[in-house]
Short mmCIF file of C-alpha atoms in Angstrom, two decimals:
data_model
loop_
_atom_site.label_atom_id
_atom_site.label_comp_id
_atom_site.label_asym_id
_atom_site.label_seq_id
_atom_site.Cartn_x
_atom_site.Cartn_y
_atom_site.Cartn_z
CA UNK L 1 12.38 -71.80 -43.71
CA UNK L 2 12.33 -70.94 -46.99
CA UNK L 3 8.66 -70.76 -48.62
CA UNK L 4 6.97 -69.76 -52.25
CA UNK L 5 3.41 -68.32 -52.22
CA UNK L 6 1.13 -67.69 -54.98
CA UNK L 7 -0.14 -64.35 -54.58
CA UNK L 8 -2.66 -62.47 -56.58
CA UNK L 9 -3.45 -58.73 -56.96
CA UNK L 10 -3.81 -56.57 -60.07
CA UNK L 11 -1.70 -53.70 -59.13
CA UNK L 12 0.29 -52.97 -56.00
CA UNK L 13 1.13 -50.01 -54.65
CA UNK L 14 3.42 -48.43 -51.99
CA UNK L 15 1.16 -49.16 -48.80
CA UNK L 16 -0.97 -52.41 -49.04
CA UNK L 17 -3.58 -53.07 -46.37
CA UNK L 18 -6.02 -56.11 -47.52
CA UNK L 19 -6.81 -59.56 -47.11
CA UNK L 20 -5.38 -61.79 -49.35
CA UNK L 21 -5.25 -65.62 -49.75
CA UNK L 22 -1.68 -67.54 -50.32
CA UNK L 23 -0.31 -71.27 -51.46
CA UNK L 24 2.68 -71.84 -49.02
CA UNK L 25 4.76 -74.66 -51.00
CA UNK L 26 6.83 -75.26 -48.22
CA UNK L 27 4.01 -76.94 -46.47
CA UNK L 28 2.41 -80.34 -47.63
CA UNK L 29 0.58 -80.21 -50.42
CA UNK L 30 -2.94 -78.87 -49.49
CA UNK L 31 -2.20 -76.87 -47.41
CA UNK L 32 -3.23 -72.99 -47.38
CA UNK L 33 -2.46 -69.45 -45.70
CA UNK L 34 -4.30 -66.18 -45.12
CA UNK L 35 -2.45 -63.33 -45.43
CA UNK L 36 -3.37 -60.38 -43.60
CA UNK L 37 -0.70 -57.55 -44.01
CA UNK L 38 3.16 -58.16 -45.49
CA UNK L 39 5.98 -56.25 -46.19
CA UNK L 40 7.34 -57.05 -49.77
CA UNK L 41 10.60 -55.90 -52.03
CA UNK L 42 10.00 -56.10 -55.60
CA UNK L 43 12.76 -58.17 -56.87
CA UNK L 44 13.28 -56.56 -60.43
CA UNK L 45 13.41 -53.22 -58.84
CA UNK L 46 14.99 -53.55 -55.19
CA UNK L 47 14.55 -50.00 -54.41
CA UNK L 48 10.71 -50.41 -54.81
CA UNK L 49 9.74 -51.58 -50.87
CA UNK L 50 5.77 -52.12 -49.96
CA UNK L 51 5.17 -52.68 -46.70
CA UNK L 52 2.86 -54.85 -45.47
CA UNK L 53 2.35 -56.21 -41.80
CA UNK L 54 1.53 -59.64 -42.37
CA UNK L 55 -0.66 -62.28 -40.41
CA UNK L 56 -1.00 -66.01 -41.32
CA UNK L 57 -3.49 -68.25 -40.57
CA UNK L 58 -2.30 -71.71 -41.54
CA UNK L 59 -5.91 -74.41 -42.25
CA UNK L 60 -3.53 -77.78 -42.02
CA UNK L 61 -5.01 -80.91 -44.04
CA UNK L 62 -1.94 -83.04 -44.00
CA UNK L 63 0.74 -84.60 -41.47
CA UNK L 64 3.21 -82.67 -39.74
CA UNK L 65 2.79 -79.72 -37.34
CA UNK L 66 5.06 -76.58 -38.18
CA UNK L 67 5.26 -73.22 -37.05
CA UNK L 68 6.03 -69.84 -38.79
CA UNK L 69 8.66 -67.53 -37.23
CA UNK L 70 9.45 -64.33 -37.14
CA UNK L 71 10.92 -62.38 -39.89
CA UNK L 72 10.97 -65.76 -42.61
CA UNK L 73 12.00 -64.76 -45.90
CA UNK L 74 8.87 -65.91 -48.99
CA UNK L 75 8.82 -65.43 -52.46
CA UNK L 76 5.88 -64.38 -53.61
CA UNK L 77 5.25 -64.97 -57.27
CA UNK L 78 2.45 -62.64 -58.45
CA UNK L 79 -0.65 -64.02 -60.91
CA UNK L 80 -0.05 -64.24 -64.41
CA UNK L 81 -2.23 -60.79 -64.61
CA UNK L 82 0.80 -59.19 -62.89
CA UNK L 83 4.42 -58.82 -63.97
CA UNK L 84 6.15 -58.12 -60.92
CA UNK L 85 8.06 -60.56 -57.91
CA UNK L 86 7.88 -59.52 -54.59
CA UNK L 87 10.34 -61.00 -51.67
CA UNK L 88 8.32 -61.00 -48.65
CA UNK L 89 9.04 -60.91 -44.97
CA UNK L 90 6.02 -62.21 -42.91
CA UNK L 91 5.83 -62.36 -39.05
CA UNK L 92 3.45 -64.62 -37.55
CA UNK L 93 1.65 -63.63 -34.54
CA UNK L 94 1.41 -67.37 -33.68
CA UNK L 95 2.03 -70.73 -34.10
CA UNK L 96 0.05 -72.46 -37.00
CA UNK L 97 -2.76 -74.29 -36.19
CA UNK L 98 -2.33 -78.34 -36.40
CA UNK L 99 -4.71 -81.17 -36.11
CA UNK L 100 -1.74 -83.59 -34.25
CA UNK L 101 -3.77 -87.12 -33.89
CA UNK L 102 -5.70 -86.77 -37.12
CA UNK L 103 -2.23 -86.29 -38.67
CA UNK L 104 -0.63 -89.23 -36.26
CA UNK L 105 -3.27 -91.57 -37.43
CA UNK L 106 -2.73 -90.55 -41.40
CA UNK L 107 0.92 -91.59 -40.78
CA UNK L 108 0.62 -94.80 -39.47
CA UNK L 109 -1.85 -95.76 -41.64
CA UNK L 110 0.16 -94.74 -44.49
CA UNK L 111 2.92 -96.38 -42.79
CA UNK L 112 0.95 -99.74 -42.31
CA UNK L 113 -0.36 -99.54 -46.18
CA UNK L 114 3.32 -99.54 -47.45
CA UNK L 115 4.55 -102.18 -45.11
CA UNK L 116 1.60 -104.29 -45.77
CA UNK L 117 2.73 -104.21 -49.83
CA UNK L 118 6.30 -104.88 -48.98
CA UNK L 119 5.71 -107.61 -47.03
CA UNK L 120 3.78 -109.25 -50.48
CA UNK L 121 0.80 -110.57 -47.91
CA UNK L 122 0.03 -113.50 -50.89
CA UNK L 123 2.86 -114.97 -49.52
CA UNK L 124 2.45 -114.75 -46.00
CA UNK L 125 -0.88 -115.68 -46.41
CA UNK L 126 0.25 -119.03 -48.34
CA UNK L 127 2.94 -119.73 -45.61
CA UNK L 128 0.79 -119.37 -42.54
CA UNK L 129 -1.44 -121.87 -43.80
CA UNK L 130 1.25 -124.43 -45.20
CA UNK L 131 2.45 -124.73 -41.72
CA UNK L 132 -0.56 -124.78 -40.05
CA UNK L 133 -1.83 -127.52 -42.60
CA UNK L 134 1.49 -129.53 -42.09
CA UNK L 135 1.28 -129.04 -38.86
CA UNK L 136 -2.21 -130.89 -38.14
CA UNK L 137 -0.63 -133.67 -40.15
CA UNK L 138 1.28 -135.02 -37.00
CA UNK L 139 -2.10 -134.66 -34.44
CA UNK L 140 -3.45 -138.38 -33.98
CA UNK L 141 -5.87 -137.89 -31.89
CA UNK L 142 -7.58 -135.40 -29.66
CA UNK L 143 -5.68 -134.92 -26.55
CA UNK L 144 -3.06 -133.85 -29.16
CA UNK L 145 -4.56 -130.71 -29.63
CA UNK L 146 -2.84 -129.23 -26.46
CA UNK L 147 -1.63 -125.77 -25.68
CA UNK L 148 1.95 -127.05 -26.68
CA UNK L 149 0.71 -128.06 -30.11
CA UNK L 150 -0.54 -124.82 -30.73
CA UNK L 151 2.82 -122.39 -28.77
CA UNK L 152 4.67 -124.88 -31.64
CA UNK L 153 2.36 -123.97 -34.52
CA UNK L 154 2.46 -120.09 -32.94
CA UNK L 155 6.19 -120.41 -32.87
CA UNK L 156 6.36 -122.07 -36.28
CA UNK L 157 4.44 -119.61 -38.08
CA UNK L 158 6.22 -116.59 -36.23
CA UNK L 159 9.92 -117.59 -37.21
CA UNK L 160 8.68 -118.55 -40.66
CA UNK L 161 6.43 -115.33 -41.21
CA UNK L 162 9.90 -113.49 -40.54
CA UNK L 163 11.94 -115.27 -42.72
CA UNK L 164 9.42 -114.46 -45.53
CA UNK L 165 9.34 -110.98 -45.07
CA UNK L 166 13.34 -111.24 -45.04
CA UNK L 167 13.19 -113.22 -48.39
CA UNK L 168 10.09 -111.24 -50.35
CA UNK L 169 12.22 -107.61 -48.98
CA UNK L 170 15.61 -109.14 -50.26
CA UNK L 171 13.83 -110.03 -53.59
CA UNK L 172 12.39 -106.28 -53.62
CA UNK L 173 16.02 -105.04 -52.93
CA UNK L 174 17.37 -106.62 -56.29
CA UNK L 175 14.48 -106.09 -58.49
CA UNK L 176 13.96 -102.05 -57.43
CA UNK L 177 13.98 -100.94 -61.46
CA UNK L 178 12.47 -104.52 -62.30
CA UNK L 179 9.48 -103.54 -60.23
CA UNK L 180 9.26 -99.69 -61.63
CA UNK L 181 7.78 -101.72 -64.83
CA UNK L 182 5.94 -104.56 -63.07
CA UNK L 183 5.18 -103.49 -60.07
CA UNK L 184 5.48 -100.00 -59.60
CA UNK L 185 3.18 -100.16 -56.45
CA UNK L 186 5.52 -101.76 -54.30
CA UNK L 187 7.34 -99.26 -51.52
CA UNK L 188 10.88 -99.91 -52.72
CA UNK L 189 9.71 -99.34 -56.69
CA UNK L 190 7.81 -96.58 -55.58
CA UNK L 191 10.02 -94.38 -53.34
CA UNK L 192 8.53 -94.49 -50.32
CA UNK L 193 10.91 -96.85 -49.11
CA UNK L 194 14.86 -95.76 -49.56
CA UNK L 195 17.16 -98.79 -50.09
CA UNK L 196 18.35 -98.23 -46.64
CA UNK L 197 15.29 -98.35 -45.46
CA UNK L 198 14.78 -101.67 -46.99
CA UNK L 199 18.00 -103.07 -46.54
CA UNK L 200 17.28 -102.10 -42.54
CA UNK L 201 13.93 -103.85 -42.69
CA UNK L 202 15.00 -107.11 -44.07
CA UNK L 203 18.41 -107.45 -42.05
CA UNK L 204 15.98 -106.80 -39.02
CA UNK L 205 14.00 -109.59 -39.44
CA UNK L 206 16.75 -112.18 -40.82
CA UNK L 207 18.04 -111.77 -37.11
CA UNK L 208 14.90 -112.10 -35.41
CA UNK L 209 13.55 -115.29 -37.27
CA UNK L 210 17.13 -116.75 -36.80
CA UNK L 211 17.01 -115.16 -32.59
CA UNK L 212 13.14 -116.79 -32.43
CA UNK L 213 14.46 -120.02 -33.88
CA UNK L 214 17.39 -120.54 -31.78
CA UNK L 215 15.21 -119.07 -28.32
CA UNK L 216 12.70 -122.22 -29.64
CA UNK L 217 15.19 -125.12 -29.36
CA UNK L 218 13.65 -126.92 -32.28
CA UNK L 219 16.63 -128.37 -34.80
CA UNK L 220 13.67 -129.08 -37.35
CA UNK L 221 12.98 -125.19 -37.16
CA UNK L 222 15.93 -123.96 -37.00
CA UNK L 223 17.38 -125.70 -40.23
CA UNK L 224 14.00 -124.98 -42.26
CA UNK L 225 14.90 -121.30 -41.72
CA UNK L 226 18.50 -121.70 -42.53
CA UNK L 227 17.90 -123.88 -45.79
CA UNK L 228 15.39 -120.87 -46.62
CA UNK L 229 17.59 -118.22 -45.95
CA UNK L 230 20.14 -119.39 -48.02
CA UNK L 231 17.86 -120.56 -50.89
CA UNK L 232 15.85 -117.09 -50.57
CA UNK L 233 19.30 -115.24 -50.57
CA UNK L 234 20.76 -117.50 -53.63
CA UNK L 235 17.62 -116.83 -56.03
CA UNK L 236 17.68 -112.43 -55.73
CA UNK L 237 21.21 -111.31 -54.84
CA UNK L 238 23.14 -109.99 -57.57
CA UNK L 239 26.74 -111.78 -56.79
CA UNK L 240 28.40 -113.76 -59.19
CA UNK L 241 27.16 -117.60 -59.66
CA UNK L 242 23.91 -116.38 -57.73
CA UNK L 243 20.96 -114.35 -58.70
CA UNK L 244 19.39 -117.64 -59.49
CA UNK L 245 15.93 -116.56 -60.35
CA UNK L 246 17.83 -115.73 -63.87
CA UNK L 247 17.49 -119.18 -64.73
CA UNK L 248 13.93 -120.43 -65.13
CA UNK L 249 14.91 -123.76 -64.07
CA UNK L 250 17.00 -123.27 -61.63
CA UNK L 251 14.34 -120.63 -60.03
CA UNK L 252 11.68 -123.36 -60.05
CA UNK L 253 13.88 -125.80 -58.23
CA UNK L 254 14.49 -123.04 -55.34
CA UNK L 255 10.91 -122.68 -55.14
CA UNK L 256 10.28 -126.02 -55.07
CA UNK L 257 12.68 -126.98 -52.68
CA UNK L 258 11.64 -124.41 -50.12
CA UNK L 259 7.43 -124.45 -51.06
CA UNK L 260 7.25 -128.27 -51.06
CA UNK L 261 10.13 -129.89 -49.34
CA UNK L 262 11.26 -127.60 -46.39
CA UNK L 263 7.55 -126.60 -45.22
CA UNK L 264 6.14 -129.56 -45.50
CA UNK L 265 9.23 -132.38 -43.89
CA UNK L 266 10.69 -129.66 -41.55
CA UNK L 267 7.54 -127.99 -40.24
CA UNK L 268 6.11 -131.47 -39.55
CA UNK L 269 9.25 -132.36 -37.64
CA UNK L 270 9.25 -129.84 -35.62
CA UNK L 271 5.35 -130.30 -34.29
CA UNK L 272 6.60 -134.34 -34.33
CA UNK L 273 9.47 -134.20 -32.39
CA UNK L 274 10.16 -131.11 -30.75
CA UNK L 275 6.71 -130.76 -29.78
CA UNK L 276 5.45 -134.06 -29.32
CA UNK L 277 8.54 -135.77 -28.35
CA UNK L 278 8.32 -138.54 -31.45
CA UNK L 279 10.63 -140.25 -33.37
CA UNK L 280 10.65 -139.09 -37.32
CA UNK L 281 8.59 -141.16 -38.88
CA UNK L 282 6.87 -139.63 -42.07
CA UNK L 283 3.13 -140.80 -42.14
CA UNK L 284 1.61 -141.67 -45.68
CA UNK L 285 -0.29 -138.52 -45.03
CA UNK L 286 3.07 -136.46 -45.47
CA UNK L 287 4.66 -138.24 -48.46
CA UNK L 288 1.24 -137.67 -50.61
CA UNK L 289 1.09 -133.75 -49.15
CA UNK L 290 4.88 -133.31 -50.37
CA UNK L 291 4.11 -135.25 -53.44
CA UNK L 292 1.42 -132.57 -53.94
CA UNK L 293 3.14 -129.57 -53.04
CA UNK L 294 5.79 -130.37 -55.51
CA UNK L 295 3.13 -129.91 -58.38
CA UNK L 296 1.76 -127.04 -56.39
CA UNK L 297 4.99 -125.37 -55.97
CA UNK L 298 6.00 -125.61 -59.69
CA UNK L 299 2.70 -124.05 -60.71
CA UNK L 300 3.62 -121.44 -58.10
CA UNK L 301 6.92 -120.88 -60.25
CA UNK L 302 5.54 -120.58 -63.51
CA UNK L 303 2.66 -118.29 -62.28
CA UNK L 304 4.57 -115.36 -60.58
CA UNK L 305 6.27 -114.46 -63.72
CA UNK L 306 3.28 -114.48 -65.97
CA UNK L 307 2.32 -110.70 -65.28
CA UNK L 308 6.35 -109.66 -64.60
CA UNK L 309 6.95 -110.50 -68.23
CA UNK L 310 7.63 -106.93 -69.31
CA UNK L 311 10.32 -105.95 -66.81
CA UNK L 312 11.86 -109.68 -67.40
CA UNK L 313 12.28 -109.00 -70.97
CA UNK L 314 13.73 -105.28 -70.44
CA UNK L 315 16.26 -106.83 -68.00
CA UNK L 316 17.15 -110.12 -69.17
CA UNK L 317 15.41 -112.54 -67.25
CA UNK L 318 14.46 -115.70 -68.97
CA UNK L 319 11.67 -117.01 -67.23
CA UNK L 320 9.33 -119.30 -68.94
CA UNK L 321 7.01 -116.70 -69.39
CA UNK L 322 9.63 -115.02 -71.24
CA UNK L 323 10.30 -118.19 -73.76
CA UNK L 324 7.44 -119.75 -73.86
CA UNK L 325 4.76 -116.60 -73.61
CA UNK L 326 2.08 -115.66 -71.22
CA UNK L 327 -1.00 -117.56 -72.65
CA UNK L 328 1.02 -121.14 -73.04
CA UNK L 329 1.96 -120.81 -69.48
CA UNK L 330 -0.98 -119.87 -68.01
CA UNK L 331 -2.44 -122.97 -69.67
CA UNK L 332 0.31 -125.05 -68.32
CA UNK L 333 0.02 -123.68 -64.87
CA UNK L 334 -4.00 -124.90 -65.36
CA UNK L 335 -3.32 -128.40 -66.39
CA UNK L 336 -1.10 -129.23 -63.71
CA UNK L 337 -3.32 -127.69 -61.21
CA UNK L 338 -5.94 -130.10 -62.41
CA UNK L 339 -3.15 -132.98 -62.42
CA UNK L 340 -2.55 -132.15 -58.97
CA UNK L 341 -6.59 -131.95 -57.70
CA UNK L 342 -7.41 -135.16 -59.59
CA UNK L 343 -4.82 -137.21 -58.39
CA UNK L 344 -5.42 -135.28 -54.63
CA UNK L 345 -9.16 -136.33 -55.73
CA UNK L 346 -8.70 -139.84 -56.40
CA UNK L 347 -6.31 -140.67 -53.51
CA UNK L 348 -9.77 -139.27 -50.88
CA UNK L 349 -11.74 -141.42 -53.18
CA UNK L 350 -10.02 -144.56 -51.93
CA UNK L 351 -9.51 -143.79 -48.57
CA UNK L 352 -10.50 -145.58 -46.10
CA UNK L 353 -12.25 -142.54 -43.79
CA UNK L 354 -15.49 -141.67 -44.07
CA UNK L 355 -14.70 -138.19 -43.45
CA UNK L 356 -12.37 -138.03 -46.10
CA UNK L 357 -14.46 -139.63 -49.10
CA UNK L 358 -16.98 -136.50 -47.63
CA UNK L 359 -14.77 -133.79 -47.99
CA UNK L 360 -13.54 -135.49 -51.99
CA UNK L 361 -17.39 -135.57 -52.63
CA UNK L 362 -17.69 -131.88 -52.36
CA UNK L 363 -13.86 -131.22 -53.68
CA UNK L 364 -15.24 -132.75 -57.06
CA UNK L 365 -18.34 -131.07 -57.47
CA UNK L 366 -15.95 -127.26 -57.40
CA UNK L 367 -13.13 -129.16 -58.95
CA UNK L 368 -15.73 -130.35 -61.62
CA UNK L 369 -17.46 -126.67 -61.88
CA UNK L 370 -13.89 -125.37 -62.58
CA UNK L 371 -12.88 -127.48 -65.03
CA UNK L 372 -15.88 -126.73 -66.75
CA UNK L 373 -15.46 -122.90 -66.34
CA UNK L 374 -12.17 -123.30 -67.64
CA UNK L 375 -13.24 -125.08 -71.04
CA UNK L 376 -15.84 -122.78 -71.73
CA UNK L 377 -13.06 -120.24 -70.98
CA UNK L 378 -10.75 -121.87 -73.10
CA UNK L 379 -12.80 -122.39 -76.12
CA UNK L 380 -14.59 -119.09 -76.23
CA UNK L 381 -11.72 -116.82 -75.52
CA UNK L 382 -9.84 -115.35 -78.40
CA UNK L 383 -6.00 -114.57 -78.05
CA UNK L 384 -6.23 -111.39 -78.38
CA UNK L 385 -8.92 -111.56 -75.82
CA UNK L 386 -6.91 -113.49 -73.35
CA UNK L 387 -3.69 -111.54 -74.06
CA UNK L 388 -5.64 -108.68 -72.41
CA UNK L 389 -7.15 -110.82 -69.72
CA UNK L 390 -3.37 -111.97 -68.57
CA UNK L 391 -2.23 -108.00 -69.38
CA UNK L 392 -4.66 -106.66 -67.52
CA UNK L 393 -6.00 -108.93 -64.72
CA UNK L 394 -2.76 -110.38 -63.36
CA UNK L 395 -0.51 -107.83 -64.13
CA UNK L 396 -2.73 -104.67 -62.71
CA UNK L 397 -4.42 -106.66 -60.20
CA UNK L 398 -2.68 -109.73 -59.70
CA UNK L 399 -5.54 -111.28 -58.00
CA UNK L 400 -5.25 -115.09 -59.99
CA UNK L 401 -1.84 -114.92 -59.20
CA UNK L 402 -2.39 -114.63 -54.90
CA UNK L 403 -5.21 -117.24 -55.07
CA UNK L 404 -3.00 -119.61 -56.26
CA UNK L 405 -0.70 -118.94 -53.61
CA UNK L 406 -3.64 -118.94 -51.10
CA UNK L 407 -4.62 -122.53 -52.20
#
């Protein structure tokens, strides 16, 4: 084991017998050693030997446990008060001291932290609850609330959750020096994942959403992961005619397709017939939540490339952000979200339930307080005041951007 340490003394001479403290660089960073006695060559002037018996004391702070053995070669690199090199060979009298489940935890924390921004939770988040939404759309009554409605749901979300991670990962994959500009946090952009680390993780769970979905038996589940997977794999791999996401238009319609029409038809199948044992028949309930989710999903579109459009630019992709520009997006992305709660607003106005013309009460009031939020916004805003908001809130802390996936 090869290690450098930062040594200081003003002048050393033939026989040195002191305490002395030492930066060992082949630890993690942090970490620090005491030595006692050494024996050291000068390396301009071989022939000039000091010998020192040395001791070290190693006070860990970071992960792994190591050990010094006997007779290790060091460096030591004097102060810059001192002109001379000394090569160093140190024998330990033990092994170094480690703190083994304070380090343990540190590394699977640090391992959860990295997973947790691969796996983009915004969208996991947004998935769950589609499904589980969708899902309540084929209960009719109470008894259907049974612990087969919720194993489907469970077993929904599962395969589903899987595929996501397999799509977001693949995504990552592509966009590695994309993300260095845009998102420079993410593992793969980062270097704490390696590409086969990534490529392992998202092959890993391609096969076990496909292995949950076929273990299942549901068709309805098993072709909403398909259509996804080949969709997901379409709009980020780089092979010719694909790489979809290139094409603003043609990105939107993948999104679309997957956001609006295979979570909310297929998911509802599979609670309608492989669940409940029921013929396909799509309530008005689901044709108005598709309906919506189409809106929804192209607002999704246009809003994840708002704070990417930097990298997009650099590498030539021509979102709408890209063409059109990040403030007469955003604004677009606002007016169909109202679009989409007004008309959502006036169908619970007409209904016939009681419980719905409740909940559409209270929807307008917020809807109402954030249209008026949004005007006040709007009108007192300068653009260069809102080119910073977009710059700075969405693209550092793309917090807008995952509550409109959460909604």
């Amino acid at each position: 084991m090869e290690s450098l340490l930062i040594w200081s003394f003003q002048k050393p001479p033939s026989s040195l017998h002191f305490p002395a403290t030492a930066e060992l660089y082949s630890l993690p960073t942090g970490s620090r050693v005491e030595a006692q006695y050494c024996k050291c060559k000068a390396l301009g002037n071989p022939e000039n030997n000091h010998v020192i018996p040395m001791r070290l004391q190693w006070h860990r702070q970071l992960a792994t446990q190591q050990f010094v053995r006997n007779n290790v070669k060091r460096i030591v690199a004097l102060s810059p008060r001192c002109r001379s090199k000394y090569l160093v060979n140190a024998t330990s009298e033990h092994s170094l001291e480690s703190e083994p489940s304070k380090s343990r935890g540190r590394s699977i924390q640090h391992a959860l932290n990295a997973f947790y921004r691969f796996s983009r939770p915004h969208t996991v988040i947004g998935t769950a609850l589609s499904i589980i939404s969708v899902s309540l759309l084929a209960v009719k009554n109470l008894s259907d609330f049974s612990p087969s409605f919720i194993t489907g749901v469970l077993e929904a979300v599962a395969a589903a959750l899987l595929m996501n991670i397999y799509i977001v990962g693949l995504n990552q994959l592509s966009d590695i020096e994309i993300d260095k500009v845009n998102k420079p946090y993410l593992p793969l952009a980062s270097g704490e994942y390696s590409v086969i680390t990534g490529v392992m993780i998202v092959s890993s769970f391609a096969m076990l959403s496909f292995l949950l979905g076929w273990i299942v038996g549901s068709w309805p589940l098993f072709w909403a992961l398909f259509i996804s997977f080949v969709l997901g794999t379409a709009y980020s791999i780089n092979l010719p005619f694909l790489r979809w996401k290139r094409f603003a238009f043609v990105a939107a319609m993948c999104i679309l397709a997957v956001r609006a029409v295979i979570v909310q038809i297929a998911f509802y199948l599979h609670i309608q017939m492989h669940v409940y044992g029921r013929p396909a028949v799509f309530s008005k309930s689901v044709i108005f939540a598709t309906a919506f989710m189409s809106f929804f999903s192209v607002v999704i579109a246009l809003f994840k490339d708002i704070p990417d459009i930097a990298g997009d630019k650099i590498y030539g992709i021509r979102s709408f952000t890209v063409r059109l520009g990040q403030q007469r997006v955003f604004w677009i992305c606002i007016s169909l979200l109202q679009m989409a709660y007004l008309v959502a607003l006036s169908v619970g106005v007409i209904s016939t339930c009681i419980w719905s013309k409740w909940i559409t009460s209270q929807m307008l009031q917020i809807e109402h307080i954030a249209t008026c939020s949004l005007y006040i916004i709007d009108h007192q805003e300068s653009d260069e005041m809102m080119s910073r908001v977009l710059n700075s809130k969405l693209a550092k802390k793309p917090d807008l951007k995952n509550r409109v996936w959460r909604l």
